[in-house]
C-alpha positions in Angstrom: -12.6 -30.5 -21.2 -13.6 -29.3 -17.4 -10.4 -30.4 -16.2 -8.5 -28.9 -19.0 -10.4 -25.3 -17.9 -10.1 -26.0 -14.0 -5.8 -26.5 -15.0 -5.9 -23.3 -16.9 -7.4 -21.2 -14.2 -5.0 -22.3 -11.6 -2.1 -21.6 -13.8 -3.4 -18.0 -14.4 -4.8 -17.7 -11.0 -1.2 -18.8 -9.3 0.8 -15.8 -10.9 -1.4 -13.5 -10.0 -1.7 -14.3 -6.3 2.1 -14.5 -6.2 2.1 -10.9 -7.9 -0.1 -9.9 -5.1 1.7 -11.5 -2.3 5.1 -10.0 -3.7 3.6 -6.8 -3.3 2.5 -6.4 0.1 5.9 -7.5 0.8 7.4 -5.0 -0.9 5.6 -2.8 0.5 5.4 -3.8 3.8 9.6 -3.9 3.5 9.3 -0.2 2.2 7.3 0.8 5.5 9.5 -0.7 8.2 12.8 0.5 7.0 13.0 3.9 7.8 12.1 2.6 11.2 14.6 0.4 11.0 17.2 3.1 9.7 16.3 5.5 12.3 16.7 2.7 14.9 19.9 1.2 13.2 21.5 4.3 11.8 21.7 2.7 8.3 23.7 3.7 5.3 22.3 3.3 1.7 24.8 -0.2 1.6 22.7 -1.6 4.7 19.6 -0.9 3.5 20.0 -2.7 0.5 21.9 -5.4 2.6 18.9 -5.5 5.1 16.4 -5.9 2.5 18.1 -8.4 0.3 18.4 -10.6 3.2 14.6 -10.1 4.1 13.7 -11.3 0.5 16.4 -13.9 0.2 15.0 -15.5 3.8 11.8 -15.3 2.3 12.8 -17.0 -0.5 14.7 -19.9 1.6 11.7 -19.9 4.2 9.2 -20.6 1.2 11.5 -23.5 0.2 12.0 -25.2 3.0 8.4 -24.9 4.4 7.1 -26.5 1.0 9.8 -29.5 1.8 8.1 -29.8 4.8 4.5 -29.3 3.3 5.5 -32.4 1.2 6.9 -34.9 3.9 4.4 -34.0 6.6 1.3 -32.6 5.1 -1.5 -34.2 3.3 -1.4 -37.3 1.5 
């Protein structure tokens, strides 16, 4: 039964960390791009453009990294 509550804290704990983490990228997207507009003279179409890609690359980089995790980390 203790590994049964141990399985059921990770799976609530896991969503919520991801929550968190999603977040502070949000937010930390939402602080550097009016410095990035200013900088870049963006219009409404880039911004969206620059942010999608920021997310999207996230998204690939978290994919790829776990590939790697898997091949060359711990056994």
């Amino acid at each position: 039964m203790e590994k049964l509550s141990v399985w059921f804290c990770g799976l609530y704990t896991t969503p919520c960390l991801t929550g968190l983490l999603y977040g502070y990228d949000t937010v930390s997207i939402s602080g550097a791009i009016d410095f990035l507009q200013d900088k870049y003279a963006l219009s409404p179409a880039l911004q969206g453009l620059v942010i999608s890609s920021i997310m999207i690359g996230g998204v690939i980089g978290a994919g790829f990294s776990g590939f790697l995790s898997d091949k060359y980390g711990r056994r």
